[in-house]
Tab-separated table of C-alpha atoms in Angstrom:
chain	number	residue	atom	x	y	z
D	1	MET	CA	-59.774	123.711	19.885
D	2	ASN	CA	-62.065	121.075	18.645
D	3	GLY	CA	-60.632	121.304	15.143
D	4	LYS	CA	-57.145	120.701	16.487
D	5	ARG	CA	-58.225	117.542	18.322
D	6	PHE	CA	-59.936	116.302	15.243
D	7	SER	CA	-56.798	116.745	13.226
D	8	GLU	CA	-54.764	114.836	15.821
D	9	ASN	CA	-57.218	111.959	15.878
D	10	LYS	CA	-57.226	111.764	12.109
D	11	ALA	CA	-53.463	111.691	12.058
D	12	ARG	CA	-53.426	108.870	14.605
D	13	ARG	CA	-55.876	106.824	12.563
D	14	ASN	CA	-53.839	107.334	9.435
D	15	GLY	CA	-50.696	106.235	11.279
D	16	PHE	CA	-52.482	103.166	12.590
D	17	TYR	CA	-53.658	102.176	9.125
D	18	LEU	CA	-50.222	102.741	7.708
D	19	ALA	CA	-48.655	100.548	10.356
D	20	LEU	CA	-51.306	97.916	9.751
D	21	ALA	CA	-50.627	97.979	6.039
D	22	VAL	CA	-46.916	97.608	6.619
D	23	CYS	CA	-47.572	94.628	8.901
D	24	LEU	CA	-49.829	93.019	6.329
D	25	VAL	CA	-47.203	93.493	3.645
D	26	ALA	CA	-44.543	91.964	5.918
D	27	VAL	CA	-46.827	89.048	6.743
D	28	GLY	CA	-47.498	88.489	3.029
D	29	ILE	CA	-43.828	88.556	2.195
D	30	ALA	CA	-43.071	86.091	5.015
D	31	ALA	CA	-45.911	83.823	3.899
D	32	TRP	CA	-44.661	83.925	0.313
D	33	SER	CA	-41.120	83.078	1.408
D	34	THR	CA	-42.353	80.183	3.512
D	35	PHE	CA	-44.498	78.834	0.679
D	36	ASP	CA	-41.644	79.089	-1.784
D	37	ALA	CA	-39.305	77.228	0.599
D	38	VAL	CA	-41.885	74.467	1.193
D	39	GLN	CA	-42.413	74.091	-2.547
D	40	GLY	CA	-38.667	73.761	-3.116
D	41	TYR	CA	-38.327	71.102	-0.378
D	42	ILE	CA	-41.262	69.111	-1.778
D	43	SER	CA	-39.818	69.241	-5.312
D	44	ALA	CA	-36.414	68.094	-4.099
D	45	THR	CA	-37.974	65.232	-2.128
D	46	GLU	CA	-40.024	64.100	-5.111
D	47	GLU	CA	-36.951	64.145	-7.365
D	48	LEU	CA	-34.955	62.112	-4.788
D	49	GLU	CA	-37.730	59.502	-4.445
D	50	SER	CA	-38.100	59.298	-8.203
D	51	SER	CA	-34.357	58.766	-8.611
D	52	SER	CA	-34.313	56.124	-5.842
D	53	ALA	CA	-37.270	54.267	-7.371
D	54	SER	CA	-35.552	54.308	-10.753
D	55	SER	CA	-32.386	52.855	-9.214
D	56	ARG	CA	-34.335	50.060	-7.522
D	57	SER	CA	-36.105	49.165	-10.741
D	58	ASP	CA	-32.736	48.929	-12.553
D	59	ASP	CA	-31.111	46.697	-9.866
D	60	PRO	CA	-32.540	43.091	-9.989
D	61	GLN	CA	-30.830	42.174	-6.734
D	62	ALA	CA	-32.645	44.993	-4.976
D	63	GLN	CA	-35.962	43.707	-6.246
D	64	LYS	CA	-35.182	40.186	-4.997
D	65	SER	CA	-34.098	41.258	-1.528
D	66	PRO	CA	-36.830	40.290	0.874
D	67	ALA	CA	-38.102	42.791	3.338
D	68	PRO	CA	-36.657	42.331	6.811
D	69	SER	CA	-38.887	40.234	8.977
D	70	PRO	CA	-40.135	41.956	12.096
D	71	GLN	CA	-38.230	40.964	15.235
D	72	PRO	CA	-40.345	39.757	18.130
D	73	SER	CA	-40.325	41.858	21.252
D	74	ALA	CA	-38.241	40.754	24.229
D	75	GLY	CA	-41.299	39.821	26.225
D	76	ALA	CA	-42.920	37.726	23.493
D	77	ALA	CA	-42.462	33.949	23.628
D	78	LYS	CA	-40.226	32.568	20.885
D	79	PRO	CA	-41.913	29.862	18.791
D	80	SER	CA	-40.063	26.569	18.633
D	81	ALA	CA	-38.140	26.233	15.403
D	82	ALA	CA	-39.577	23.621	13.084
D	83	PRO	CA	-37.020	21.041	11.876
D	84	THR	CA	-35.897	21.795	8.389
D	85	ALA	CA	-35.053	19.026	5.966
D	86	THR	CA	-31.517	19.080	4.653
D	87	PRO	CA	-31.714	19.572	0.907
D	88	LYS	CA	-30.149	16.751	-1.047
D	89	PRO	CA	-27.353	17.873	-3.310
D	90	LYS	CA	-28.267	17.704	-6.917
D	91	PRO	CA	-26.096	15.412	-8.992
D	92	THR	CA	-23.617	17.305	-11.067
D	93	TYR	CA	-23.005	16.106	-14.537
D	94	VAL	CA	-19.345	15.765	-15.284
D	95	PRO	CA	-18.565	15.036	-18.892
D	96	LYS	CA	-16.556	11.815	-19.222
D	97	PRO	CA	-13.271	12.487	-20.947
D	98	SER	CA	-12.827	10.605	-24.095
D	99	ASP	CA	-10.469	7.695	-23.709
D	100	PRO	CA	-7.145	8.272	-25.409
D	101	PRO	CA	-6.499	5.931	-28.268
D	102	ALA	CA	-4.827	2.798	-26.970
D	103	ALA	CA	-1.267	2.507	-28.015
D	104	GLU	CA	-0.738	-0.384	-30.275
D	105	SER	CA	1.290	-2.954	-28.421
D	106	PRO	CA	3.919	-4.585	-30.496
D	107	GLU	CA	3.048	-8.118	-31.417
D	108	PRO	CA	5.265	-10.600	-29.620
D	109	ALA	CA	7.688	-12.247	-31.868
D	110	ASP	CA	7.189	-15.922	-32.429
D	111	THR	CA	10.103	-16.999	-30.328
D	112	GLU	CA	10.379	-20.272	-28.508
D	113	PRO	CA	11.834	-20.308	-24.975
D	114	GLU	CA	15.526	-20.778	-25.138
D	115	GLU	CA	16.829	-23.933	-23.569
D	116	PRO	CA	19.776	-23.547	-21.233
D	117	GLN	CA	23.004	-23.732	-23.100
D	118	VAL	CA	24.972	-26.839	-22.208
D	119	PRO	CA	28.698	-26.792	-22.833
D	120	ALA	CA	29.712	-29.170	-25.562
D	121	ASN	CA	32.091	-31.016	-23.271
D	122	ALA	CA	29.708	-31.145	-20.283
D	123	PRO	CA	29.355	-34.675	-18.841
D	124	MET	CA	25.914	-36.170	-19.335
D	125	TYR	CA	24.143	-39.058	-17.637
D	126	GLU	CA	20.743	-40.694	-17.638
D	127	ILE	CA	18.804	-40.317	-14.396
D	128	SER	CA	18.055	-43.687	-12.838
D	129	GLY	CA	14.444	-44.722	-12.501
D	130	GLU	CA	15.205	-46.392	-9.172
D	131	MET	CA	18.030	-46.532	-6.624
D	132	ILE	CA	19.914	-49.218	-4.711
D	133	CYS	CA	21.382	-49.463	-1.222
D	134	PRO	CA	25.033	-48.205	-1.127
D	135	VAL	CA	26.268	-51.265	0.846
D	136	SER	CA	25.417	-54.944	0.849
D	137	GLY	CA	23.499	-54.830	4.097
D	138	GLU	CA	20.355	-52.745	4.506
D	139	THR	CA	20.424	-52.495	8.285
D	140	ILE	CA	20.044	-48.926	9.623
D	141	GLN	CA	22.176	-48.508	12.754
D	142	LYS	CA	21.054	-44.905	13.397
D	143	ALA	CA	18.171	-43.347	11.513
D	144	TYR	CA	17.747	-39.823	10.212
D	145	SER	CA	16.493	-37.677	13.147
D	146	ALA	CA	14.553	-35.102	11.080
D	147	GLY	CA	15.949	-32.182	13.062
D	148	ALA	CA	15.457	-33.752	16.494
D	149	PRO	CA	18.556	-34.114	18.724
D	150	VAL	CA	19.746	-37.656	19.511
D	151	TYR	CA	22.441	-38.785	21.909
D	152	SER	CA	25.948	-39.302	20.473
D	153	GLU	CA	28.053	-42.014	22.143
D	154	THR	CA	31.193	-40.531	20.588
D	155	MET	CA	30.622	-36.852	21.466
D	156	LYS	CA	28.707	-37.593	24.699
D	157	ASP	CA	26.072	-34.991	23.896
D	158	TRP	CA	22.749	-34.525	22.111
D	159	ARG	CA	22.851	-33.415	18.482
D	160	VAL	CA	20.880	-33.646	15.256
D	161	HIS	CA	21.626	-36.678	13.093
D	162	ALA	CA	21.403	-35.287	9.551
D	163	GLY	CA	21.884	-38.639	7.780
D	164	ALA	CA	21.319	-42.367	8.082
D	165	ASP	CA	23.963	-44.892	9.184
D	166	PHE	CA	23.956	-48.097	7.082
D	167	GLY	CA	25.656	-51.000	8.906
D	168	ALA	CA	28.572	-52.479	6.930
D	169	GLN	CA	31.873	-54.321	7.240
D	170	SER	CA	35.051	-52.245	7.527
D	171	GLY	CA	36.717	-52.116	4.073
D	172	GLU	CA	33.503	-53.040	2.247
D	173	GLN	CA	32.961	-51.319	-1.077
D	174	VAL	CA	30.555	-48.387	-1.206
D	175	LEU	CA	28.409	-48.298	-4.354
D	176	ALA	CA	26.748	-45.390	-6.154
D	177	CYS	CA	23.017	-45.495	-5.445
D	178	GLY	CA	22.202	-44.455	-9.027
D	179	ASN	CA	23.530	-42.841	-12.197
D	180	GLY	CA	25.033	-39.445	-11.562
D	181	ILE	CA	27.995	-37.105	-11.663
D	182	VAL	CA	30.624	-36.493	-8.991
D	183	LYS	CA	30.401	-32.891	-7.743
D	184	GLU	CA	33.298	-32.896	-5.304
D	185	THR	CA	35.484	-34.901	-2.940
D	186	TYR	CA	36.849	-33.595	0.360
D	187	THR	CA	37.950	-34.548	3.894
D	188	ASP	CA	36.035	-33.359	6.975
D	189	SER	CA	37.173	-33.570	10.614
D	190	MET	CA	33.821	-35.053	11.697
D	191	LEU	CA	32.690	-36.939	8.578
D	192	GLY	CA	36.034	-38.189	7.256
D	193	ASN	CA	36.535	-38.599	3.514
D	194	VAL	CA	33.416	-37.544	1.608
D	195	VAL	CA	32.305	-38.084	-1.991
D	196	VAL	CA	29.429	-35.859	-3.173
D	197	ILE	CA	27.415	-37.142	-6.140
D	198	GLU	CA	24.438	-35.595	-7.940
D	199	HIS	CA	21.708	-38.139	-8.654
D	200	GLY	CA	19.071	-36.183	-10.600
D	201	ASP	CA	17.389	-33.716	-8.199
D	202	TYR	CA	19.197	-35.118	-5.153
D	203	ILE	CA	22.683	-34.542	-3.773
D	204	PHE	CA	24.148	-37.598	-1.971
D	205	SER	CA	27.096	-37.260	0.446
D	206	TYR	CA	28.850	-40.616	1.046
D	207	CYS	CA	30.803	-40.109	4.306
D	208	GLY	CA	33.494	-42.088	6.177
D	209	LEU	CA	35.240	-43.514	3.098
D	210	GLY	CA	38.816	-44.841	2.836
D	211	GLU	CA	41.827	-42.675	2.097
D	212	ASN	CA	41.880	-43.526	-1.601
D	213	PHE	CA	38.999	-41.910	-3.530
D	214	LEU	CA	37.938	-44.112	-6.448
D	215	VAL	CA	36.285	-41.185	-8.288
D	216	LYS	CA	37.071	-37.529	-8.893
D	217	PRO	CA	34.960	-34.403	-9.589
D	218	ASP	CA	33.068	-34.366	-12.941
D	219	ASP	CA	33.256	-38.153	-13.252
D	220	VAL	CA	30.027	-39.714	-14.505
D	221	VAL	CA	29.121	-42.768	-12.431
D	222	THR	CA	26.616	-45.520	-13.023
D	223	MET	CA	24.346	-47.184	-10.524
D	224	GLY	CA	26.273	-49.849	-8.560
D	225	GLN	CA	29.705	-48.449	-9.430
D	226	ALA	CA	32.239	-48.588	-6.556
D	227	ILE	CA	33.184	-45.093	-5.330
D	228	GLY	CA	35.121	-45.978	-2.115
D	229	THR	CA	35.373	-48.271	0.893
D	230	VAL	CA	33.864	-48.221	4.397
D	231	THR	CA	36.066	-46.725	7.130
D	232	ALA	CA	35.330	-45.240	10.558
D	233	VAL	CA	33.502	-41.909	10.712
D	234	PRO	CA	35.492	-39.614	13.094
D	235	GLY	CA	32.406	-38.053	14.659
D	236	GLU	CA	30.800	-41.497	15.152
D	237	SER	CA	33.857	-43.638	15.883
D	238	ALA	CA	32.263	-45.152	19.030
D	239	ASP	CA	29.594	-46.781	16.837
D	240	GLN	CA	29.924	-50.029	14.872
D	241	PRO	CA	31.405	-49.761	11.306
D	242	HIS	CA	28.900	-48.148	8.992
D	243	LEU	CA	28.424	-45.777	6.046
D	244	HIS	CA	27.063	-42.364	6.985
D	245	LEU	CA	24.875	-41.168	4.080
D	246	GLU	CA	23.302	-37.685	3.812
D	247	VAL	CA	20.783	-36.583	1.133
D	248	ARG	CA	19.767	-33.021	0.233
D	249	LYS	CA	17.290	-31.504	-2.194
D	250	ASP	CA	17.192	-27.719	-2.702
D	251	SER	CA	19.497	-27.377	0.343
D	252	ALA	CA	16.991	-29.236	2.577
D	253	TYR	CA	18.021	-32.470	4.269
D	254	LEU	CA	15.872	-35.550	3.596
D	255	ASP	CA	15.668	-39.086	4.957
D	256	PRO	CA	18.170	-41.125	2.833
D	257	GLN	CA	16.273	-44.397	3.329
D	258	SER	CA	12.990	-42.847	2.103
D	259	VAL	CA	14.710	-41.370	-0.973
D	260	ILE	CA	16.369	-44.677	-1.912
D	261	GLU	CA	13.061	-46.520	-1.511
D	262	GLY	CA	11.301	-43.885	-3.655
D	263	LYS	CA	9.105	-42.641	-0.820
D	264	ASP	CA	10.377	-39.058	-0.789
């Protein structure tokens, strides 16, 4: 009986040791597997870090990138920003383009200014150094108004008097005030018979002459030459007999008395 119990106890101990050995083997295998897995993870991590470090060393931009500055916490007081000076732009050198060679300008020909061509048969006259009164008397009945309106006894209104009225006897000869050339002769409803003569730079209009013109266009006249006779001026018939004389220079009316006296 005792031998049988001993055998059973021995068998139980052997089973216990066997189970313990199996457990130890299983624990060893599990430990080995865990160690091998940890070793593989560490090796992979080291290779990844080594590759990343190599990439950073090859990239200069990565080396220059500054590390991000730490952001202050929400509760921390923000320091006041210091004023930063605006950098002055550096002057940029721009190469000056070389000037293209100047084109040679043609030398002006030695030509003298051409004088205006005068027709061979054009009438010529010598400009008088002074002028004379167109009638014997030198009394001015109505002066040049210089653009101001004056009262007209004939027209019963106010109008500009563009000339000067020289008092004279009806039928008295009208004389050329200087050397010149006759430009035209015509009859006007207000001025009567008119002879227009060029005396140098001035154009004289002798108005209120008789029916018979003593000169014609293109005639050269000399100072003191008779060009007509005194008759009434239609637009000034209410006035005493006179010669109405108008003077223009460059289309502008001038005072006839001042021009004759050499004052204009």
